[in-house]
Protein backbone atom coordinates (compact mmCIF):
# COMPACT_ATOMS: atom_id res chain seq x y z
CA MET A 1 0.28 -0.04 -0.25
CA ALA A 2 1.57 3.15 -1.02
CA LEU A 3 0.91 6.33 1.21
CA THR A 4 0.68 9.52 0.21
CA PRO A 5 1.86 13.28 1.71
CA SER A 6 -1.86 13.82 2.18
CA SER A 7 -2.36 9.95 3.79
CA VAL A 8 -2.58 10.08 7.77
CA PRO A 9 -0.69 7.05 9.09
CA ALA A 10 -1.14 5.48 12.89
CA LEU A 11 0.35 2.02 13.60
CA TRP A 12 -1.42 -1.01 13.49
CA ARG A 13 -3.51 -1.31 16.58
CA LEU A 14 -1.73 -4.31 17.64
CA ALA A 15 1.21 -2.91 17.06
CA ARG A 16 3.69 -0.24 19.77
CA LEU A 17 6.65 1.05 20.54
CA ASP A 18 9.17 0.10 22.63
CA PHE A 19 12.58 1.18 23.87
CA ASP A 20 15.00 -2.08 24.40
CA PRO A 21 17.36 -1.16 27.90
CA VAL A 22 19.56 -3.78 26.93
CA ARG A 23 20.31 -2.79 23.18
CA ASN A 24 19.60 0.68 23.84
CA GLN A 25 17.37 0.95 20.96
CA HIS A 26 13.63 1.33 20.17
CA VAL A 27 11.98 -1.33 18.67
CA LEU A 28 8.65 -1.83 17.38
CA LEU A 29 6.53 -4.60 18.51
CA TYR A 30 4.05 -6.61 17.25
CA PRO A 31 2.54 -10.44 17.78
CA GLU A 32 4.91 -12.02 15.17
CA GLY A 33 8.09 -10.40 15.99
CA ALA A 34 9.79 -7.29 16.33
CA VAL A 35 11.80 -4.49 14.44
CA MET A 36 15.06 -2.68 15.61
CA LEU A 37 14.49 0.77 15.11
CA ASN A 38 17.16 3.32 13.88
CA ASP A 39 17.31 6.94 15.30
CA THR A 40 15.15 8.15 12.65
CA GLY A 41 12.47 5.36 11.87
CA ALA A 42 12.01 6.31 15.84
CA ALA A 43 11.07 9.59 15.06
CA ILE A 44 9.11 8.95 12.44
CA LEU A 45 7.25 6.48 14.20
CA GLN A 46 6.35 8.34 17.48
CA LEU A 47 4.59 11.27 15.06
CA CYS A 48 2.06 8.17 13.28
CA ASP A 49 -0.39 9.27 15.71
CA GLY A 50 -3.75 8.80 13.10
CA GLU A 51 -3.87 12.58 13.29
CA ARG A 52 -1.03 14.01 11.55
CA SER A 53 -0.40 13.26 8.08
CA VAL A 54 2.83 12.50 6.37
CA ALA A 55 3.29 15.86 4.84
CA SER A 56 2.88 16.62 8.38
CA ILE A 57 5.02 14.38 9.93
CA ALA A 58 8.12 14.99 6.61
CA SER A 59 7.39 18.87 7.57
CA ILE A 60 8.36 18.55 11.69
CA LEU A 61 11.43 16.07 11.09
CA GLY A 62 12.40 18.26 8.17
CA GLU A 63 12.38 21.09 10.85
CA ARG A 64 14.57 19.16 13.10
CA TYR A 65 17.04 18.05 10.81
CA LYS A 66 17.34 20.98 8.35
CA VAL A 67 16.29 18.67 5.60
CA GLU A 68 14.44 17.75 2.63
CA VAL A 69 12.59 14.37 4.06
CA LEU A 70 9.16 14.37 2.43
CA ALA A 71 10.02 11.45 -0.29
CA ASP A 72 11.96 9.76 2.39
CA VAL A 73 8.97 9.80 4.92
CA THR A 74 6.47 8.68 2.32
CA ASP A 75 8.67 5.43 1.02
CA TYR A 76 9.44 4.59 4.78
CA LEU A 77 5.86 4.47 5.48
CA SER A 78 4.93 2.92 3.02
CA GLN A 79 7.26 -0.29 3.39
CA LEU A 80 5.95 -0.65 6.82
CA ALA A 81 1.77 -0.53 5.46
CA ASP A 82 3.06 -2.74 3.14
CA ARG A 83 4.20 -5.19 5.92
CA GLU A 84 1.03 -4.09 7.65
CA LEU A 85 2.39 -2.70 11.01
CA VAL A 86 1.36 1.24 9.40
CA CYS A 87 -2.36 1.87 8.25
CA GLU A 88 -4.35 4.84 6.77
CA ARG A 89 -6.49 6.39 9.05
């Protein structure tokens, strides 16, 4: 499922973000497993609240990192949507 800048993503209802203190790394947990996240992936998913659009998430991160990130955020969330870990509201 390809998301667009106007899509409003949210985590799948059975997925949740957590922090693994042993690995000192963010993780996306779901019933079938886990995805270890880098800082950027965690920052994107922390903003996926079912109210912000992909464009809004990219704007927030673009200001934070001082770089254009819309294409990267859209691609990342689309990949997670393909795995059904992110859904569109």
